[in-house]
Short mmCIF file of C-alpha atoms in Angstrom, two decimals:
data_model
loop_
_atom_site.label_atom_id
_atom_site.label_comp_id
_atom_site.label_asym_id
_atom_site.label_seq_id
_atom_site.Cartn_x
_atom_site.Cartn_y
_atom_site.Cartn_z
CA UNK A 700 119.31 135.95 113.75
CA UNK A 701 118.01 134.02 116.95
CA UNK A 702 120.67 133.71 119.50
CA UNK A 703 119.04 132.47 122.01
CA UNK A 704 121.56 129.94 124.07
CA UNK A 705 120.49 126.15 124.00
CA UNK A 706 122.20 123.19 126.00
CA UNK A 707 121.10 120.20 124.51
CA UNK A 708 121.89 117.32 126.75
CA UNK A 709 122.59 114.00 124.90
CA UNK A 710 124.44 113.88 121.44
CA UNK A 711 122.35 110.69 120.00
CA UNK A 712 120.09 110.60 116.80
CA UNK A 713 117.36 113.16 118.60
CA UNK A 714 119.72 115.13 120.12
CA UNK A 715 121.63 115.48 116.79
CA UNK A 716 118.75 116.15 114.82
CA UNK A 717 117.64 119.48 117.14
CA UNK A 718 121.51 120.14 117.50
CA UNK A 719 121.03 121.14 113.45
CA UNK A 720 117.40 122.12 112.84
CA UNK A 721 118.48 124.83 116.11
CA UNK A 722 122.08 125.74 115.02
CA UNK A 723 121.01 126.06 110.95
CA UNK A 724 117.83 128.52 112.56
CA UNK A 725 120.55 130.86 113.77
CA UNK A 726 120.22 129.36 117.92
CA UNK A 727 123.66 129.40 119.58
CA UNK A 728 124.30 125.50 120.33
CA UNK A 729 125.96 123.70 122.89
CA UNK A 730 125.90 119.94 122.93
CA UNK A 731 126.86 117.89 125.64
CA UNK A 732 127.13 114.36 125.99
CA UNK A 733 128.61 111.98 129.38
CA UNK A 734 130.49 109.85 126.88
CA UNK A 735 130.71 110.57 122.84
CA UNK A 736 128.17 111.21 120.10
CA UNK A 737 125.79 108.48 119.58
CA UNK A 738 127.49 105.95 121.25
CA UNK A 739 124.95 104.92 123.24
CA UNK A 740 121.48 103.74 122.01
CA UNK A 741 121.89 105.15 118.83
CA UNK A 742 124.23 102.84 118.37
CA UNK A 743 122.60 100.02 119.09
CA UNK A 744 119.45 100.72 116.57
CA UNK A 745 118.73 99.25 113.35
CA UNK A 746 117.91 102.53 111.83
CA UNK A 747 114.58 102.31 110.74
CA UNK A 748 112.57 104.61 109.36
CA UNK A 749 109.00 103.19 109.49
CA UNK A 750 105.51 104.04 109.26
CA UNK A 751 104.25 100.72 108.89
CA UNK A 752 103.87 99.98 112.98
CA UNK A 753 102.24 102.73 113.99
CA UNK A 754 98.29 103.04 113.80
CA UNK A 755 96.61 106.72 113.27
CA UNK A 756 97.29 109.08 115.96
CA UNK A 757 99.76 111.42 116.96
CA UNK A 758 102.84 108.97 116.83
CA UNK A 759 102.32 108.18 113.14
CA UNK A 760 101.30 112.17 112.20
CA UNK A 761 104.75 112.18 113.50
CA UNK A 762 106.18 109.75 111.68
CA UNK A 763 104.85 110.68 108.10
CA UNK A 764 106.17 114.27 109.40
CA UNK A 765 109.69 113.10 109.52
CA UNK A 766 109.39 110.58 106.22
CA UNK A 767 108.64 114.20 104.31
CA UNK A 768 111.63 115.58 106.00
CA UNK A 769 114.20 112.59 105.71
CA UNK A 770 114.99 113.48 102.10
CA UNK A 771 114.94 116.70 102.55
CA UNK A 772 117.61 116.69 105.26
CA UNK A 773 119.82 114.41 103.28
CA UNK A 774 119.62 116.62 100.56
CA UNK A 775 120.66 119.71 102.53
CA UNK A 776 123.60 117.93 103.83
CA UNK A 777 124.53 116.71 100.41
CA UNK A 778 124.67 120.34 99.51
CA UNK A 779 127.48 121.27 102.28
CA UNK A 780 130.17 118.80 101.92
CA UNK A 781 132.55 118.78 105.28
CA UNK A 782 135.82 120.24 104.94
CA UNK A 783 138.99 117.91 105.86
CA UNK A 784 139.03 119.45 108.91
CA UNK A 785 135.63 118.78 109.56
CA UNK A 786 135.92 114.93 109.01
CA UNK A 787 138.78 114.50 110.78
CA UNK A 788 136.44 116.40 113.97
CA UNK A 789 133.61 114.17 113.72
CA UNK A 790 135.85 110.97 113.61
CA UNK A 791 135.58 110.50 110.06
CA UNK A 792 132.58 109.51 109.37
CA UNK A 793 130.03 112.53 108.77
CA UNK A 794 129.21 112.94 105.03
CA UNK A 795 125.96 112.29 103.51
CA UNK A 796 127.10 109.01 101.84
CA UNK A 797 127.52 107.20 106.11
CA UNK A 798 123.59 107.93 106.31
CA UNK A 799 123.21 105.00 104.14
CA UNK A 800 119.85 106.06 103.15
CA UNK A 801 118.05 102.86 101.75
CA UNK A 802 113.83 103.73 101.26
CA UNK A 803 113.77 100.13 100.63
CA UNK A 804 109.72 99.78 101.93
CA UNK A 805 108.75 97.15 104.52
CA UNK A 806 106.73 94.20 104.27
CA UNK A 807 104.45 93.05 107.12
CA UNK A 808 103.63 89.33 106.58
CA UNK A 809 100.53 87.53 108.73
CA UNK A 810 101.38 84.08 109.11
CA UNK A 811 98.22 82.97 110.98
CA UNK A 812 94.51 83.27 110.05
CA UNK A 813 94.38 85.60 113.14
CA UNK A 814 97.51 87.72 112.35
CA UNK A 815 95.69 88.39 109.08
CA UNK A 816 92.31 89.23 110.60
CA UNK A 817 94.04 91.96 112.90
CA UNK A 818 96.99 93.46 109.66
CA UNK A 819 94.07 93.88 106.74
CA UNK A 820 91.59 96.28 108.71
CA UNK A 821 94.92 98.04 110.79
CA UNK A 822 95.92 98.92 107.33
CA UNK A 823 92.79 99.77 106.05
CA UNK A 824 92.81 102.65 108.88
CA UNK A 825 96.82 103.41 108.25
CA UNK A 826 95.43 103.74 104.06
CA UNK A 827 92.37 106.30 105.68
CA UNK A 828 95.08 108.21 108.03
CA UNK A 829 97.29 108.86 104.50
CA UNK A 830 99.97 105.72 104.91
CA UNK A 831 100.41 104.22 101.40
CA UNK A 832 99.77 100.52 102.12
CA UNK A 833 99.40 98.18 99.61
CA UNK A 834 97.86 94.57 100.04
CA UNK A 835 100.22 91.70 98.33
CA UNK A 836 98.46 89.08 96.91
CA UNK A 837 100.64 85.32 96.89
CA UNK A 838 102.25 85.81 93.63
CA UNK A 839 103.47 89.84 94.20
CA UNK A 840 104.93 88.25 97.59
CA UNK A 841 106.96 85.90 96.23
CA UNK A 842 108.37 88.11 93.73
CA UNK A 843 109.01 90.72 96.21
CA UNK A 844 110.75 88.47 99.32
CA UNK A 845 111.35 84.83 97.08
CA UNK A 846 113.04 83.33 100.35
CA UNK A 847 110.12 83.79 102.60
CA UNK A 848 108.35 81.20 104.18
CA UNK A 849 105.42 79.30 102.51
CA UNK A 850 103.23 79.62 105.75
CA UNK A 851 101.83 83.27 105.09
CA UNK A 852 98.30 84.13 105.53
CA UNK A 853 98.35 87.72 104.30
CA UNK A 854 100.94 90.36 103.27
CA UNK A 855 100.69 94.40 103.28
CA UNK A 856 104.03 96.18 101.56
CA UNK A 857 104.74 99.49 102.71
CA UNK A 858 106.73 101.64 100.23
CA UNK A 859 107.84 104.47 102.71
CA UNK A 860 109.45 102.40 104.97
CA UNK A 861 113.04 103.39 105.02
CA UNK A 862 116.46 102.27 106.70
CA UNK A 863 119.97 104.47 107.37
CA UNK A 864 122.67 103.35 109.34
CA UNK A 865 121.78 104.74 113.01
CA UNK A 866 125.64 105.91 114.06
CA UNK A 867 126.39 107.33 110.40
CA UNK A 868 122.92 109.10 110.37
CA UNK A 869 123.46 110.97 114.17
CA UNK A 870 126.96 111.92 113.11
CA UNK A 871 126.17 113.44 109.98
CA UNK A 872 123.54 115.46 111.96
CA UNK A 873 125.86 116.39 114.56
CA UNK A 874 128.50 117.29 111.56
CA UNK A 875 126.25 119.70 109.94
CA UNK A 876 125.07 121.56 113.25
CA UNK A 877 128.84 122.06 113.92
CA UNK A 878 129.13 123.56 110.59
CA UNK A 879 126.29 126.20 111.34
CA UNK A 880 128.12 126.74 113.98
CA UNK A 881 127.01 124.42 117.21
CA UNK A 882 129.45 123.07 119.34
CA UNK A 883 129.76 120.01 120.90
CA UNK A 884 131.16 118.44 124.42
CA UNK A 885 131.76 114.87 125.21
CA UNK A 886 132.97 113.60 128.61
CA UNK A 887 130.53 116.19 130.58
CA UNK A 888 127.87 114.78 132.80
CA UNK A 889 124.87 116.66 133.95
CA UNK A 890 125.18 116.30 137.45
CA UNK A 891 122.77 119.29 138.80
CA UNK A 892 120.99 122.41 137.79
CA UNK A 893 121.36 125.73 139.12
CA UNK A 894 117.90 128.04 139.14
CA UNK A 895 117.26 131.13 139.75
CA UNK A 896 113.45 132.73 140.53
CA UNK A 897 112.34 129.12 139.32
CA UNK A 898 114.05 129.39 136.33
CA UNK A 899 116.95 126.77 135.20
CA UNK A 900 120.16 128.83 134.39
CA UNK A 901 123.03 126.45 134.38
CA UNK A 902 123.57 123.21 134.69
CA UNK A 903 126.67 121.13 137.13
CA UNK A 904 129.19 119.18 135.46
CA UNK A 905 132.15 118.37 137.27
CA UNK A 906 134.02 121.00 135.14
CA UNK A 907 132.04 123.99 136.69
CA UNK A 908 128.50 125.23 135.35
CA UNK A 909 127.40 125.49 132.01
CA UNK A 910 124.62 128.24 131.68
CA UNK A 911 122.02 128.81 129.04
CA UNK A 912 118.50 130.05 128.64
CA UNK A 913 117.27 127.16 127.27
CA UNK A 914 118.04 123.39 128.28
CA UNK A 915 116.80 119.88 126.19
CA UNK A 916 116.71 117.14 127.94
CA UNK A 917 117.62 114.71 125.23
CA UNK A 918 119.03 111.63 126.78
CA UNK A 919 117.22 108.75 125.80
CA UNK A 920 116.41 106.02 128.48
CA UNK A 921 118.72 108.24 130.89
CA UNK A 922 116.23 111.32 130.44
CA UNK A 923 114.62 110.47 133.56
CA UNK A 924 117.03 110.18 135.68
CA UNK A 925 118.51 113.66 133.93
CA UNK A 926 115.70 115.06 134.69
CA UNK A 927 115.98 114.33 138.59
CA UNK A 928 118.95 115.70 138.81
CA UNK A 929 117.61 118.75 137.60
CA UNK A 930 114.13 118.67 139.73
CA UNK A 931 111.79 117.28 138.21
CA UNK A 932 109.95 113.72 137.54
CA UNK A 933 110.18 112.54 134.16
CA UNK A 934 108.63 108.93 134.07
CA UNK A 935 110.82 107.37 130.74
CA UNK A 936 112.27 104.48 131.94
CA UNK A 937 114.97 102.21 129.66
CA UNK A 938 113.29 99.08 127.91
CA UNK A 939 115.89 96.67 126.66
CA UNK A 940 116.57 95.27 122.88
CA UNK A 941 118.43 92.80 121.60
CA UNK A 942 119.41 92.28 118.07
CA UNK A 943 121.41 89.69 115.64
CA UNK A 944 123.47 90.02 112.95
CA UNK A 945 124.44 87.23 110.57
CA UNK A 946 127.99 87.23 108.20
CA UNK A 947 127.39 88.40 104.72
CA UNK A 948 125.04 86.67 102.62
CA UNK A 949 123.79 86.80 98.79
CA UNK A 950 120.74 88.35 98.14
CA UNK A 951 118.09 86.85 100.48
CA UNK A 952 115.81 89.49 101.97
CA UNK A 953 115.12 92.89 99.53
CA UNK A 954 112.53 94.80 102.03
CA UNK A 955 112.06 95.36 106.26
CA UNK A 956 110.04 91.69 107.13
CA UNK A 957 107.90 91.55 110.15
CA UNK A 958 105.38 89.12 111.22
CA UNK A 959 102.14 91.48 112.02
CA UNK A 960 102.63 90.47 115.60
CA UNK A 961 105.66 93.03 115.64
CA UNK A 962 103.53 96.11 116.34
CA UNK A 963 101.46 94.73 119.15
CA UNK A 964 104.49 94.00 120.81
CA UNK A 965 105.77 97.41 119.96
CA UNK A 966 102.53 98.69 121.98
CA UNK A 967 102.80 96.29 124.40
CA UNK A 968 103.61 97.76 128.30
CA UNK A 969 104.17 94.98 129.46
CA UNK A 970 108.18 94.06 131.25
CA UNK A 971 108.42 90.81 130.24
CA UNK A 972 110.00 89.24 127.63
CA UNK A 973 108.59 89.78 124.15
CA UNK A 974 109.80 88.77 121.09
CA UNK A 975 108.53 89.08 117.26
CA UNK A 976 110.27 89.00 113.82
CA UNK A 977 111.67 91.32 112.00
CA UNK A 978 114.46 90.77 109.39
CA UNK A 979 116.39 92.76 106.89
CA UNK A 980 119.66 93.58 105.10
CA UNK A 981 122.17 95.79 105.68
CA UNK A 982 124.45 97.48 102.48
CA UNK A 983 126.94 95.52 103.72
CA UNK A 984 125.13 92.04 103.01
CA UNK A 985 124.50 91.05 106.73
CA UNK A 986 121.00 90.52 107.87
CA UNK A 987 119.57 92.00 110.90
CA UNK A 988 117.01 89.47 113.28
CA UNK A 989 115.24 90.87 115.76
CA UNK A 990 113.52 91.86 117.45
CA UNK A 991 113.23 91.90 121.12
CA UNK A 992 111.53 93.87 124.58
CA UNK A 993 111.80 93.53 128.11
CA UNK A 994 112.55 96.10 130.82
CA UNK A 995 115.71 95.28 133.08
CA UNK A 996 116.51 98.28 134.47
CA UNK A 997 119.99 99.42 132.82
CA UNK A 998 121.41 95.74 133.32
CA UNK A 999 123.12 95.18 130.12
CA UNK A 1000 123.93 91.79 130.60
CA UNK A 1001 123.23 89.59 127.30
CA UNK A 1002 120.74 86.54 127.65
CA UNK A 1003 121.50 83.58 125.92
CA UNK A 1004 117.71 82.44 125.76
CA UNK A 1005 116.59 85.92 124.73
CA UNK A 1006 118.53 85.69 121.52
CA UNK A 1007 118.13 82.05 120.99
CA UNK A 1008 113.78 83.30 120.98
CA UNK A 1009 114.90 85.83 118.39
CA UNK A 1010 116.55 83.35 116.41
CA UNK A 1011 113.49 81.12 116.42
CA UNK A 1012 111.05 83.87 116.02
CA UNK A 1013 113.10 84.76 112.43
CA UNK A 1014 113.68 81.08 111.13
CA UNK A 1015 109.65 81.22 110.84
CA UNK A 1016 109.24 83.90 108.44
CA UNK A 1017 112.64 82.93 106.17
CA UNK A 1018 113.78 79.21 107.09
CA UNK A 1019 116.19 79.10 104.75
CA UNK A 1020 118.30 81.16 107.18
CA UNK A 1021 118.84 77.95 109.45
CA UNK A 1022 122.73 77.30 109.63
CA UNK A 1023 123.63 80.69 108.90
CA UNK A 1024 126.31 82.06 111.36
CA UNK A 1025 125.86 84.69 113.60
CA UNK A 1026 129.10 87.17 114.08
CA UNK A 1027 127.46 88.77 116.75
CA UNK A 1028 124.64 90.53 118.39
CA UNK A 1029 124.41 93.38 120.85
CA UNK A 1030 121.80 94.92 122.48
CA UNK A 1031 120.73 98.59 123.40
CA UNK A 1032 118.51 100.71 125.68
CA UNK A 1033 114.94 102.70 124.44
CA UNK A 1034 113.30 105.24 125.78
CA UNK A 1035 109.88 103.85 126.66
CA UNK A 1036 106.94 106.15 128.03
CA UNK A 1037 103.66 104.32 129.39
CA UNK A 1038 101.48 106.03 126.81
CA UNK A 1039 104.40 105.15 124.25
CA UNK A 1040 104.38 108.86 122.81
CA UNK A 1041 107.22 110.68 122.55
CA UNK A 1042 107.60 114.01 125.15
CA UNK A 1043 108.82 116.85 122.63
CA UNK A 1044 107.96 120.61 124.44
CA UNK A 1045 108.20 122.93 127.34
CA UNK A 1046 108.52 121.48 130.83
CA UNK A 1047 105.67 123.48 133.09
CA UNK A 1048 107.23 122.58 136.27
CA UNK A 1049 110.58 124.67 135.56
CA UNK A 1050 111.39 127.30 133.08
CA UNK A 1051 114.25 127.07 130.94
CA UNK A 1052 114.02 123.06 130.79
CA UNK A 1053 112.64 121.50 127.81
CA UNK A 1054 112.38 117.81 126.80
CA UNK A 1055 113.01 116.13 123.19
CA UNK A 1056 112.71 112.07 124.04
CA UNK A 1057 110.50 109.17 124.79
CA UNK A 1058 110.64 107.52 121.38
CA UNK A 1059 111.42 103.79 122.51
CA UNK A 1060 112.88 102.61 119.37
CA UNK A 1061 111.88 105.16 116.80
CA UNK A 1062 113.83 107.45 117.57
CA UNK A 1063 115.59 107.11 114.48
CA UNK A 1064 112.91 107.73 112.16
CA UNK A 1065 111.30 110.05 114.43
CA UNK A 1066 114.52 112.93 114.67
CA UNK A 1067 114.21 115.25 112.03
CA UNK A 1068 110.61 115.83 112.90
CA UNK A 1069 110.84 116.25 116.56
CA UNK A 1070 113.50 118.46 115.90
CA UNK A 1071 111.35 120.72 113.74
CA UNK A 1072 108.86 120.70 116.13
CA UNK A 1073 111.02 121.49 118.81
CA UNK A 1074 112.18 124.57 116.85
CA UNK A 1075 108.83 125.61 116.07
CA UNK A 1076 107.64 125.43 119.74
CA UNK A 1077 110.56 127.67 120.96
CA UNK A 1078 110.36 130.27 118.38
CA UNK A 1079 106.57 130.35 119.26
CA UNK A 1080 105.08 129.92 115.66
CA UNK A 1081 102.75 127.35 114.27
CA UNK A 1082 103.90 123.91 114.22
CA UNK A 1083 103.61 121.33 111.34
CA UNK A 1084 101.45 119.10 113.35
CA UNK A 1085 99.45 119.51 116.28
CA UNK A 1086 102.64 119.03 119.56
CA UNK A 1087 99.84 118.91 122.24
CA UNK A 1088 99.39 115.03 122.09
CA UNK A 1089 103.25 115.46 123.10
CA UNK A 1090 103.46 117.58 125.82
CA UNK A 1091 105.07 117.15 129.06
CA UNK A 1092 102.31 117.81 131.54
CA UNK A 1093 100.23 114.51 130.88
CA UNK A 1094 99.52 111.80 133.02
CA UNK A 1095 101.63 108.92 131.79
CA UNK A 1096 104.68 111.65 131.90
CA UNK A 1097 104.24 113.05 135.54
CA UNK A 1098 106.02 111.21 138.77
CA UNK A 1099 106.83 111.82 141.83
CA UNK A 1100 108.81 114.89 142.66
CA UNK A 1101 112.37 113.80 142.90
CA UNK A 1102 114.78 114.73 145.31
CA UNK A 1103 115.79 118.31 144.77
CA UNK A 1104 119.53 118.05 146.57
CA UNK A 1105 121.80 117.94 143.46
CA UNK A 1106 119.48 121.59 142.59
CA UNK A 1107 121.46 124.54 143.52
CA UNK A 1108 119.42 128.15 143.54
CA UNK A 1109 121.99 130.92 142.42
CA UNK A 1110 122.45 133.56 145.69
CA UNK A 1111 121.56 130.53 148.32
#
């Protein structure tokens, strides 16, 4: 059995997912987390589990990666039910059923002659890369989403698009890597790292070290500024999104809805404001609008004309929403990387670190297989899909070193 010690440092969706696929190899696992398990950004997700946005390339290898896995996962935790004791740890809610695992496939609507001109040919290439992507002629829409609007110009359904409720999904993780024995930390703070010989060996918290051989860097949009405190530039930097969320309704939207403008926005770089829509149900009957981007910084405040242009954006695609009431809407912090690739692997810079995050907002869908890549890279053997596109030593990752005072070497 490997025993190797891992910190993992950040108890959201990713770091929950390698928490398990580490803990259930045999690792010995450590979680920590500043405040509690995903109650930060996995919090404030949708939980979608999509291949439909992403064109071929590494991101969406990825992403069919994990789609194989999902199921898989939920059916190994379905096989180990918690114990009381168990449930009462994990606050509750950590059993297979709070996943909420809904493969209810995605639609992706044009509603211009141009949107359609750019969705048939990117799904032509998603059909050649493997993605099941099926063109929807007028009638076959209608029947699949009756309350959408009348102004479409083209329609591609996606039947592996999947949902789970984000918080439900990280804490049944979490749940099942504390069964295999992992343990888990709220309330501690990375504030330094302690190396020795160029190697990391512990990491501060204000309760006194915490040593390991092996430390992932899991934090989401805080990664980077983790990763400064233990020496290194990490260029991820926190790109804000805002969602709504309307009281129950009947029936009214059956799949994921996005205009096809959704994934260039997804791809975008750019800080400003961006908006597209993207609608769909909950189990509990509400319906989700979104979506937004723009990067802030970690200012958290709530706009009232960013949600008011996400509004708008979703009364195109299914009018008859107009008058519905909104109970609320919150907003959340993603990851975002300038090549907008995830950084899963060894950092070169300083031994012992490793990083698992970078996935803006598909994070989600992304876990279980950056988990199982992350296992395969530190036990040395093949991996499921080529991890170099990944790696932390590439251009859009690098930044400036960072000020090494809160780095302590060991015998100084």
């Amino acid at each position: 059995m490997n025993r190797t010690r891992v910190v993992i440092v950040g108890a959201g969706i990713i770091g929950a997912a390698c928490a398990r696929e580490l803990a259930v190899a045999g690792f010995d696992v450590l979680v920590l987390d500043r405040a509690g398990a995903a109650a930060a950004t996995t919090s404030h997700g949708e939980g979608n589990i999509l291949v439909s946005d992403k064109g071929p390339g590494p991101e969406l290898e990825l992403a069919q990666l994990s789609r194989r896995l999902w199921p898989e996962v939920l059916a190994s935790l379905a096989e180990r039910p918690p114990s009381p004791g168990e449930r009462g740890a994990m606050g509750g809610v950590n059993d297979v059923d709070a996943v909420e695992w809904d493969p209810k496939g995605g639609v992706v609507v044009a509603t211009t002659p141009e949107g359609a001109e750019a969705l048939l040919p990117f799904a032509a290439a998603q059909r050649a890369a493997g993605v099941r992507a099926e063109t929807l002629d007028d009638d076959a829409l209608t029947a699949a989403e009756p309350f959408l609007t009348e102004r479409r110009t083209a329609a591609v359904y996606y039947p592996d698009d999947a949902q789970v409720q984000p918080a439900g999904a990280a804490t049944a993780l979490l749940a099942d890597a504390l069964r295999a024995g992992a343990r888990l930390r709220t309330g501690h703070e990375v504030l330094g790292a302690v190396t020795r010989g160029g190697r990391l060996t512990a990491v501060r918290t204000a309760d006194g070290p915490v040593e390991a051989d092996v430390f992932v860097n899991a934090a989401g949009p805080w990664s980077g500024e983790v990763a400064r405190r233990l020496g290194v530039a990490l260029d991820v930097r926190p790109r804000r999104g805002e969602v709504l969320v309307t009281t129950p309704l009947p029936p009214t939207v059956f799949h994921k809805v996005y205009d096809a403008d959704y994934v260039g926005a997804v791809g975008s770089g750019a800080g400003d404001l961006q908006t597209s829509a993207v609608v769909e149900s909950t189990r509990a009957g509400s319906v989700l609008l979104g979506s937004s981007r723009r990067r802030v910084g970690f200012d958290d405040r709530m706009r009232p004309e960013v949600l008011s242009a996400v509004a708008a954006k979703a009364l195109k695609l299914f009018p008859s929403l107009a008058g519905v009431r909104v109970m609320r809407a919150y907003g959340g912090f993603r990851p975002y990387v300038p090549d907008h690739l995830p950084v899963i692997g060894a950092d070169p810079r300083l031994a012992g670190l490793w990083h698992a995050t970078g996935h803006e907002g598909a994070g989600i869908g992304l876990s279980v297989g950056t988990a199982l890549l992350l296992r395969e890279l530190l036990t040395g053997g093949a991996t499921a899909i080529d991890a170099s596109p990944f790696r932390v030593d590439r251009p859009a990752v690098l930044g400036d070193a960072p000020d090494a005072s809160t780095t302590t070497e060991e015998g100084s």
